[in-house]
mmCIF file of N, CA and C and ligand atoms in Angstrom:
data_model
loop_
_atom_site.group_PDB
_atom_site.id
_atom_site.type_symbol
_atom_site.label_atom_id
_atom_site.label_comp_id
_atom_site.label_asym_id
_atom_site.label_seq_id
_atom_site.Cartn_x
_atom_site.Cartn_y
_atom_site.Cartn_z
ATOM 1 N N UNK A 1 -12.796 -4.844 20.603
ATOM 2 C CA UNK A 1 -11.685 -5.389 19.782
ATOM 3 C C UNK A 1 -10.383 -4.698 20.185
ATOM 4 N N UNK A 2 -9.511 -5.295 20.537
ATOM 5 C CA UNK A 2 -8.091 -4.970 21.214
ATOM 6 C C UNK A 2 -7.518 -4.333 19.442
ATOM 7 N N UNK A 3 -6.408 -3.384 19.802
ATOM 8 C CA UNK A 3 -5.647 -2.895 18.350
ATOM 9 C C UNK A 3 -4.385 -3.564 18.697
ATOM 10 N N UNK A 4 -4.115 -4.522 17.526
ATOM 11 C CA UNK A 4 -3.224 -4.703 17.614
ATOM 12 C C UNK A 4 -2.579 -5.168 16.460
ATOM 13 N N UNK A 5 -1.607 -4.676 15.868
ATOM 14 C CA UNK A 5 -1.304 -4.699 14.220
ATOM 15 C C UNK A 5 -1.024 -5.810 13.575
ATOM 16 N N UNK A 6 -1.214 -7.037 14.285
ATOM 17 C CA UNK A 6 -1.598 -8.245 13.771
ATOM 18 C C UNK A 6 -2.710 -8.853 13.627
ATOM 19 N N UNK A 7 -3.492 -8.109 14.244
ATOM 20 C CA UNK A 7 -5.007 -8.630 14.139
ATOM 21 C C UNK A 7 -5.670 -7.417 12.479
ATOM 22 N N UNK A 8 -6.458 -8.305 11.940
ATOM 23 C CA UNK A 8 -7.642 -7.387 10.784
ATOM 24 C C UNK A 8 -8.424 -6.218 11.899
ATOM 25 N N UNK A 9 -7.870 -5.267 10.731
ATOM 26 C CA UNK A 9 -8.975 -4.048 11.480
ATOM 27 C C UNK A 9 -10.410 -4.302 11.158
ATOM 28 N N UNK A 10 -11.395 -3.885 12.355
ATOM 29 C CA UNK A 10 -12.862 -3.835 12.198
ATOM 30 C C UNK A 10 -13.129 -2.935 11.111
ATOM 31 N N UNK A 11 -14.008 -3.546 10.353
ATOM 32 C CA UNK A 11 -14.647 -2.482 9.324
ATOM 33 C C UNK A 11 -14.679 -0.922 9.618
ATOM 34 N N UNK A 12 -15.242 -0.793 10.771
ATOM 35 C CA UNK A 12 -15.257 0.628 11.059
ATOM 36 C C UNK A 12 -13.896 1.529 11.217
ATOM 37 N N UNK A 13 -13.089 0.783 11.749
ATOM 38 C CA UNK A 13 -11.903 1.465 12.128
ATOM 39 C C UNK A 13 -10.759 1.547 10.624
ATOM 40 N N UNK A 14 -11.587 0.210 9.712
ATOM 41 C CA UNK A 14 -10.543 0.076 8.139
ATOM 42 C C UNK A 14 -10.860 1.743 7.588
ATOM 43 N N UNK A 15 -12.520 1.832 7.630
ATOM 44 C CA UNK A 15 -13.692 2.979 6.797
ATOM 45 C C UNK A 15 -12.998 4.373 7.417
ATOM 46 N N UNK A 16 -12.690 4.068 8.750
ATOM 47 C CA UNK A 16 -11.987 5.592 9.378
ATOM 48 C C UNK A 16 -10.883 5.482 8.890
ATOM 49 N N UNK A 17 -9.583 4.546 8.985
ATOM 50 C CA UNK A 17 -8.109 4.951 8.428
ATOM 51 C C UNK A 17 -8.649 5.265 6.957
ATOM 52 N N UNK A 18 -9.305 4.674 5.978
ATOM 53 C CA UNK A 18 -9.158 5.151 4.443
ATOM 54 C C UNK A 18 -8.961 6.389 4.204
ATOM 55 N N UNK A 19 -10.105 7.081 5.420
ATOM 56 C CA UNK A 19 -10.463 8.393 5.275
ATOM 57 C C UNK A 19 -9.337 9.490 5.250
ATOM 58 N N UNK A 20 -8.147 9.052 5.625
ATOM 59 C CA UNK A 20 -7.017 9.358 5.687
ATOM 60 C C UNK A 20 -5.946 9.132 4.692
ATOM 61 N N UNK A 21 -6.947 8.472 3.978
ATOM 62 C CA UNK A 21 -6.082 7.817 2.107
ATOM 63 C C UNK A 21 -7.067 7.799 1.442
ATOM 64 N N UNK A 22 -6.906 9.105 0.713
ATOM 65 C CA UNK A 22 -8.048 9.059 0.041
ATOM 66 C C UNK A 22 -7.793 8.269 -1.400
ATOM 67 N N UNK A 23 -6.702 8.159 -1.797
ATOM 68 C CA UNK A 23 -6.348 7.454 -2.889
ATOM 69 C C UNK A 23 -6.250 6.019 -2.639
ATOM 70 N N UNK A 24 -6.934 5.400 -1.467
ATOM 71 C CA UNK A 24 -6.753 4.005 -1.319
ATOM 72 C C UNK A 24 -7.854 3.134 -1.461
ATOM 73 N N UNK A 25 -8.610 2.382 -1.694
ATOM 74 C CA UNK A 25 -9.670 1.799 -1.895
ATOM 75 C C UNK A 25 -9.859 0.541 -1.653
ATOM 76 N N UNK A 26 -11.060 -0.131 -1.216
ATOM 77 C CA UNK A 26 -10.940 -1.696 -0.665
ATOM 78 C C UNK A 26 -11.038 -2.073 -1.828
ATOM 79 N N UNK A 27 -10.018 -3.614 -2.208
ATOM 80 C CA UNK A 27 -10.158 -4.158 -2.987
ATOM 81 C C UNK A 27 -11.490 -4.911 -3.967
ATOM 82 N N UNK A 28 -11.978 -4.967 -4.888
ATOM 83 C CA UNK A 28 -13.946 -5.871 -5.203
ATOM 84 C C UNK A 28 -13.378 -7.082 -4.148
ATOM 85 N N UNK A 29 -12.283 -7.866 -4.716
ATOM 86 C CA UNK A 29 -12.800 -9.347 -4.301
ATOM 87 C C UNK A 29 -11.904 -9.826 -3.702
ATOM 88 N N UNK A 30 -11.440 -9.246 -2.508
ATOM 89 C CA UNK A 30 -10.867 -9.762 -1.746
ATOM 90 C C UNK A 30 -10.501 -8.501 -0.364
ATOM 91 N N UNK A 31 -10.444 -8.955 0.868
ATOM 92 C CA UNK A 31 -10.139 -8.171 2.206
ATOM 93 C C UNK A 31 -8.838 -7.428 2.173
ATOM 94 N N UNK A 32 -8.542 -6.335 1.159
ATOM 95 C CA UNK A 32 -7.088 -5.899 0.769
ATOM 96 C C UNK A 32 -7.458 -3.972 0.336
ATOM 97 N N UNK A 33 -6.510 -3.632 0.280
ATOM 98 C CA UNK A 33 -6.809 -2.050 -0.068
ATOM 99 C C UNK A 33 -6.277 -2.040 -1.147
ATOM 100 N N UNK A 34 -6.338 -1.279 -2.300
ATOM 101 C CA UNK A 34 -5.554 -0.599 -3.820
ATOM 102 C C UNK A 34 -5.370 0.528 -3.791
ATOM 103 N N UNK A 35 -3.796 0.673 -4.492
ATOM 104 C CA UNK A 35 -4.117 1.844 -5.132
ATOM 105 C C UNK A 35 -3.308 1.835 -6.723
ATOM 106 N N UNK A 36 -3.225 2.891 -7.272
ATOM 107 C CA UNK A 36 -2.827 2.789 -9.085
ATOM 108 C C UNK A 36 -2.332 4.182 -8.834
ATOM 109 N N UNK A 37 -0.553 4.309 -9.312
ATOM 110 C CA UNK A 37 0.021 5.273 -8.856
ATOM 111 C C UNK A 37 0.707 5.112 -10.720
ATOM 112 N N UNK A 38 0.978 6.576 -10.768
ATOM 113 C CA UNK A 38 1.142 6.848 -12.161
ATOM 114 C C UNK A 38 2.414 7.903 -12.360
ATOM 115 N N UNK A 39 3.448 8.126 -12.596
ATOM 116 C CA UNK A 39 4.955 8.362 -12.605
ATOM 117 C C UNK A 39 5.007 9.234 -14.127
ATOM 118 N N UNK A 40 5.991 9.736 -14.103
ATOM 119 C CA UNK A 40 6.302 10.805 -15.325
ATOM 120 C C UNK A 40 6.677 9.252 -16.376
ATOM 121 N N UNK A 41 7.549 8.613 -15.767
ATOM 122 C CA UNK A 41 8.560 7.802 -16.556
ATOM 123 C C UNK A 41 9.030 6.003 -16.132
ATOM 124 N N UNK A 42 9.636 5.439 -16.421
ATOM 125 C CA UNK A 42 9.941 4.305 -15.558
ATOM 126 C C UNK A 42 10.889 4.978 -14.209
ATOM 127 N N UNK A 43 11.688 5.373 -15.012
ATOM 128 C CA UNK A 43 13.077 5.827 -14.072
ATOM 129 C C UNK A 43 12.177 6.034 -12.606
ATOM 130 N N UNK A 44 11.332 6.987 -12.721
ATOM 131 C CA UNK A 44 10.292 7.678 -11.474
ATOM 132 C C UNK A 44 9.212 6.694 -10.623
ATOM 133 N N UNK A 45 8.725 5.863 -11.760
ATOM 134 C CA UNK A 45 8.645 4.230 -11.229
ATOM 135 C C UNK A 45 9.093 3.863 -10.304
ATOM 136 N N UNK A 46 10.517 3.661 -10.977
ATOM 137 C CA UNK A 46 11.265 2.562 -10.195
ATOM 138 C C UNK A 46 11.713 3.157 -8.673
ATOM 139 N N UNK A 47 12.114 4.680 -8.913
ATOM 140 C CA UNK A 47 12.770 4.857 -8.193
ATOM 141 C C UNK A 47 11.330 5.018 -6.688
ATOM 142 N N UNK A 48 10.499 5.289 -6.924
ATOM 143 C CA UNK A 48 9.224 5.214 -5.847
ATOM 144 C C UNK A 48 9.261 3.668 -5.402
ATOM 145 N N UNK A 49 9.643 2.632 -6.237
ATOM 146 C CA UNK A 49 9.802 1.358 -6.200
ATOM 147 C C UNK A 49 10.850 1.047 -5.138
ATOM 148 N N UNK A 50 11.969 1.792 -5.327
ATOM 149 C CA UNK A 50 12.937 1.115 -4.649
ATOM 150 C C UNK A 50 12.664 1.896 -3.319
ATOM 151 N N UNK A 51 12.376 2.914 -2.953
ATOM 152 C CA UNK A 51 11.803 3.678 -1.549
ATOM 153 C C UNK A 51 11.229 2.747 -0.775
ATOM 154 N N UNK A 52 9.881 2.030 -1.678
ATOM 155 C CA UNK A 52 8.937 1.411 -0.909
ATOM 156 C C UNK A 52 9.882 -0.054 -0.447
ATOM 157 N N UNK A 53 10.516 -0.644 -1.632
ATOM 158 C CA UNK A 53 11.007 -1.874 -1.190
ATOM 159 C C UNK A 53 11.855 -1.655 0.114
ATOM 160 N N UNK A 54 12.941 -0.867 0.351
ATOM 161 C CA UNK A 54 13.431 -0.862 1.529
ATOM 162 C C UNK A 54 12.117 -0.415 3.120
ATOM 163 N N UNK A 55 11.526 -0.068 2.647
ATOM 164 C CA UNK A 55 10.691 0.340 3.454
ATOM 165 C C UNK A 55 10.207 -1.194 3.855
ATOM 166 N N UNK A 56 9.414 -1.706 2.371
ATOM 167 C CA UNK A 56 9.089 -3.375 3.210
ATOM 168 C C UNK A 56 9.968 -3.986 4.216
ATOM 169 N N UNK A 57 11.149 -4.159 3.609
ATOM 170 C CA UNK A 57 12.450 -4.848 4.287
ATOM 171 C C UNK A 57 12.079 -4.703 5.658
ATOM 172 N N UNK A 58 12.639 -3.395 5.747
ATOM 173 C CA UNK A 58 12.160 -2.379 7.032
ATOM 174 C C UNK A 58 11.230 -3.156 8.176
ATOM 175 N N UNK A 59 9.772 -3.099 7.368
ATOM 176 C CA UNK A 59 8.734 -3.199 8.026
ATOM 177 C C UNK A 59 8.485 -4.863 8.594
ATOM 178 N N UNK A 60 9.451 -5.992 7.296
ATOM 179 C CA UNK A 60 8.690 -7.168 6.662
ATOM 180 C C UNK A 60 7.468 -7.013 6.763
ATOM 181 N N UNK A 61 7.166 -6.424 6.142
ATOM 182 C CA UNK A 61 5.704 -6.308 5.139
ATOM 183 C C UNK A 61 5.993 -5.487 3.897
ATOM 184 N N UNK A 62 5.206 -6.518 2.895
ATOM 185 C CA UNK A 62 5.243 -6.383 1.769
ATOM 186 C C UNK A 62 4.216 -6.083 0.468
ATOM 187 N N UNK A 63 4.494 -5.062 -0.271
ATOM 188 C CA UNK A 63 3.493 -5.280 -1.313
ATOM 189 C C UNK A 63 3.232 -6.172 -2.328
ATOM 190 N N UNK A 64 1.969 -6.029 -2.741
ATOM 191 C CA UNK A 64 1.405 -6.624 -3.850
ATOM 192 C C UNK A 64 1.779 -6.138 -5.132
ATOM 193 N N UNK A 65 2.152 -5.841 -6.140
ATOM 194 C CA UNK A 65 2.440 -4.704 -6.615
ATOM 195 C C UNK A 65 2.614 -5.279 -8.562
ATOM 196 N N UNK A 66 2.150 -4.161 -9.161
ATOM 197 C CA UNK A 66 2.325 -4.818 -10.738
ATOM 198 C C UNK A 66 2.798 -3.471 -11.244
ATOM 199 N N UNK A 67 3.682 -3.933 -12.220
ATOM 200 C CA UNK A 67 4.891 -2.309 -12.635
ATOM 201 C C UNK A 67 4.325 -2.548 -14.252
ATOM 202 N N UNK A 68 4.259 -1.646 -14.254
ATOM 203 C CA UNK A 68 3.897 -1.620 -16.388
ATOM 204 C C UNK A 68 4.578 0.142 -16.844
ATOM 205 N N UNK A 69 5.737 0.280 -17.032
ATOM 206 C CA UNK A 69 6.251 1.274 -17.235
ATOM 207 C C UNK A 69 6.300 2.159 -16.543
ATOM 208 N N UNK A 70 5.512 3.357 -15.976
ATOM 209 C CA UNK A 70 5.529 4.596 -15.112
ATOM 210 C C UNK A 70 4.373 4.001 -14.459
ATOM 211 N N UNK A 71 3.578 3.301 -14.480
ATOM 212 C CA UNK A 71 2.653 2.785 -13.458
ATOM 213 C C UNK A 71 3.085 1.458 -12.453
ATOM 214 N N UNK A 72 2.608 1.752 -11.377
ATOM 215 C CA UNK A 72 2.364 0.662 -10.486
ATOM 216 C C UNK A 72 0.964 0.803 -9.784
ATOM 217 N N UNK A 73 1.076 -0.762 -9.724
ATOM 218 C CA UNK A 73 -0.575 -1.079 -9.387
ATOM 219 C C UNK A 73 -0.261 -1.711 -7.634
ATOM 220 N N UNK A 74 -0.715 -1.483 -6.575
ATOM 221 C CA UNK A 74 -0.353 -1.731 -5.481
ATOM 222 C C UNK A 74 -1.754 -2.366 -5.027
ATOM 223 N N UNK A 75 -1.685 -3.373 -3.996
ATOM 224 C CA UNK A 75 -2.721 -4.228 -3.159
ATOM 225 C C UNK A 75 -1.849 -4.635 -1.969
ATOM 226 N N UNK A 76 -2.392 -4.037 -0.964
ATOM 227 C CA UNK A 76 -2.006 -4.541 0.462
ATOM 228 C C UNK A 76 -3.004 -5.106 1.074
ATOM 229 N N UNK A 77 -2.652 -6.256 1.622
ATOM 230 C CA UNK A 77 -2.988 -7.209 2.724
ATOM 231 C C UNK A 77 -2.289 -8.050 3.454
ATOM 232 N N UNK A 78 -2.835 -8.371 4.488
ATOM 233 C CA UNK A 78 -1.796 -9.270 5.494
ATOM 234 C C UNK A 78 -1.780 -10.332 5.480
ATOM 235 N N UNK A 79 -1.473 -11.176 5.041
ATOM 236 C CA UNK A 79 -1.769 -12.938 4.393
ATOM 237 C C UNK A 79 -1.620 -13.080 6.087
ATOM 238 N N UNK A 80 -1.077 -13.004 6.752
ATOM 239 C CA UNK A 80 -0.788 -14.434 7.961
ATOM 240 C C UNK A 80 -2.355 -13.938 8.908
ATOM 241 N N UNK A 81 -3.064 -12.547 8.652
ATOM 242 C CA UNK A 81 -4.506 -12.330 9.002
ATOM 243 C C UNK A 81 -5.519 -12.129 8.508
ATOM 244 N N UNK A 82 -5.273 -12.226 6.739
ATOM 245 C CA UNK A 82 -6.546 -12.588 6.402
ATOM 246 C C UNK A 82 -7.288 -11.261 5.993
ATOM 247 N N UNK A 83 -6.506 -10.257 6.048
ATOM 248 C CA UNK A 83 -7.639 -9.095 5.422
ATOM 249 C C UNK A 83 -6.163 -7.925 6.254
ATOM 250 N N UNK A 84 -6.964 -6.926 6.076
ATOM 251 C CA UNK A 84 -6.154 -5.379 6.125
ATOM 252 C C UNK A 84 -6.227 -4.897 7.978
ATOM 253 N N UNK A 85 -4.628 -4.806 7.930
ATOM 254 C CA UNK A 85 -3.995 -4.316 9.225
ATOM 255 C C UNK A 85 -3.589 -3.454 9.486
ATOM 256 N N UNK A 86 -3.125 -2.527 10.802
ATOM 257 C CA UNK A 86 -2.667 -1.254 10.754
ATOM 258 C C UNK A 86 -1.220 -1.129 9.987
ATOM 259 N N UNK A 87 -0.905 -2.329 9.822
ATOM 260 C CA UNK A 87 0.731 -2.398 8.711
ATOM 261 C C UNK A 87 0.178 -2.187 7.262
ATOM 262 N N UNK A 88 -0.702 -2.667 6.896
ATOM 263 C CA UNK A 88 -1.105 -2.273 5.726
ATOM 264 C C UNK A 88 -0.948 -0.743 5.975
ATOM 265 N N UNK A 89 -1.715 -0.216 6.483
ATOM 266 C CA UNK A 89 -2.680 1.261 6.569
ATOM 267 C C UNK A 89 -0.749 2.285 6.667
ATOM 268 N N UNK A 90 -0.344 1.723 7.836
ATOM 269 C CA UNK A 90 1.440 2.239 7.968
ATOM 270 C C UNK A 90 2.057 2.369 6.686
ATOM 271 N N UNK A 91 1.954 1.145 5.656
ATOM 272 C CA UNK A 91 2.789 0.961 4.549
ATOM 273 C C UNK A 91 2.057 1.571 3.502
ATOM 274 N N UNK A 92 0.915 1.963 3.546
ATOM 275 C CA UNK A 92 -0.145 2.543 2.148
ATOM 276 C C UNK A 92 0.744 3.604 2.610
ATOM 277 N N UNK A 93 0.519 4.790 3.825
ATOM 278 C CA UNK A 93 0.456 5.838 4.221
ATOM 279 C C UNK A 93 2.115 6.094 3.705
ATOM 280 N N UNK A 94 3.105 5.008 4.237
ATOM 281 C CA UNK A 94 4.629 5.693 3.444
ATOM 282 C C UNK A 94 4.855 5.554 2.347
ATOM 283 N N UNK A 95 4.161 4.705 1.153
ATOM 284 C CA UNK A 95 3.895 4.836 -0.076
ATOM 285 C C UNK A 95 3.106 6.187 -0.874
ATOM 286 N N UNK A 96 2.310 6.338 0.167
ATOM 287 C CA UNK A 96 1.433 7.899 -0.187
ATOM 288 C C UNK A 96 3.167 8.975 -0.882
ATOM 289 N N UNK A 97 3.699 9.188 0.586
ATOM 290 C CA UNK A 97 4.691 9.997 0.887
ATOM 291 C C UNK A 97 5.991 9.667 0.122
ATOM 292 N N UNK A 98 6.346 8.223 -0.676
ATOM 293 C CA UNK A 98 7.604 8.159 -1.119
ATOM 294 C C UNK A 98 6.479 8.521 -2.591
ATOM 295 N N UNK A 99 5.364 8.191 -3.384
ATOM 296 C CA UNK A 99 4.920 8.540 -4.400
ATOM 297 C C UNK A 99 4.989 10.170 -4.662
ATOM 298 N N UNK A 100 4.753 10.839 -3.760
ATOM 299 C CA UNK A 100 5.371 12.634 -3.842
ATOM 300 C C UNK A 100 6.109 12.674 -4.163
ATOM 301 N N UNK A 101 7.398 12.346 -3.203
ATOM 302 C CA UNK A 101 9.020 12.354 -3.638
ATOM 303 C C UNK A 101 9.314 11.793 -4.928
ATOM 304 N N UNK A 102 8.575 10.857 -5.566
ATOM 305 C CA UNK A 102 9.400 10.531 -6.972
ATOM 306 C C UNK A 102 8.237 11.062 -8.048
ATOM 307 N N UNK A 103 7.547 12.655 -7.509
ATOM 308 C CA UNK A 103 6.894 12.667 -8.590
ATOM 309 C C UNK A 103 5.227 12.403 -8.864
ATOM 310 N N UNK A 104 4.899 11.529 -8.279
ATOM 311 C CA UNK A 104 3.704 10.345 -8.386
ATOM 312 C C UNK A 104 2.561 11.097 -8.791
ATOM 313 N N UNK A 105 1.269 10.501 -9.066
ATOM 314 C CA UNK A 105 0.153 10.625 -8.009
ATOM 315 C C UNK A 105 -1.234 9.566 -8.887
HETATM 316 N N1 H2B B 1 3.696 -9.019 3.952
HETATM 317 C C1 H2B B 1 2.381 -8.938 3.863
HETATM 318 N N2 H2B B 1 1.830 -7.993 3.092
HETATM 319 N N3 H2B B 1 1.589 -9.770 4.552
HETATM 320 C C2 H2B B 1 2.082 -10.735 5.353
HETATM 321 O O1 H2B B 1 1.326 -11.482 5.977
HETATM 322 C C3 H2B B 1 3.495 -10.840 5.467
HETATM 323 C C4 H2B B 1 4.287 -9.936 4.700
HETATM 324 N N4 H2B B 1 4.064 -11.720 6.248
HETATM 325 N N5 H2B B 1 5.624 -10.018 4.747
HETATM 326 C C5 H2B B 1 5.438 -11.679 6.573
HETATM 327 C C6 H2B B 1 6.288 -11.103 5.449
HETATM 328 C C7 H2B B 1 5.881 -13.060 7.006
HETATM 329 O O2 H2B B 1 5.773 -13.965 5.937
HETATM 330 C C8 H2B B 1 7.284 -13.060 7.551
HETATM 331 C C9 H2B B 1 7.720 -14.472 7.924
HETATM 332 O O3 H2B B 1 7.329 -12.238 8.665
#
């Protein structure tokens, strides 16, 4: 299997990047990763919020994402392939790192 960040990673190679997020998890019912990130406050929310959004811009790739006060609920996948890519795995991994900066975990 060629790597190439438009193609779905092979199971094996998804099972090795996780291992590297440990806070990330395959979705039950569907080819996508989660995670549930939890903030002092909204303010700390948002502001991990607005990190990641320029980051999408950035990337065009985008999260899944559900905000309920100091929580966000995140699901990455690659709609135009159908399951989880090294852009996913890129965009979990700078979400890891902007969730520090505002606090997170
Ligand atoms: N984000 C995600 N998560 N998956 C995609 O397949 C995707 C995206 N496709 N952002 C991009 C935008 C595509 O629609 C644009 C046209 O590049």
């Amino acid at each position: 299997m060629t790597s190439n960040s438009n193609n779905k990673l092979a199971i094996d190679d998804l099972k090795q990047a996780l291992k590297r997020l440990p806070d990330w998890t395959l979705a039950k019912d569907r080819e996508a990763i989660t995670r549930n990130f939890q903030f002092a406050d909204f303010d700390a929310a948002f502001s991990f919020m607005t990190r990641c959004a320029l980051m999408a811009a950035k990337m065009d790739h985008h999260p899944e994402w559900f905000n309920v006060y100091n929580k966000v609920d995140v699901t990455l996948a690659t709609h135009d392939a159908g399951g989880v890519t090294q852009k996913d795995i890129d965009l979990a991994a700078a979400m890891d790192g902007y969730a520090v900066m505002s606090g997170g975990r």
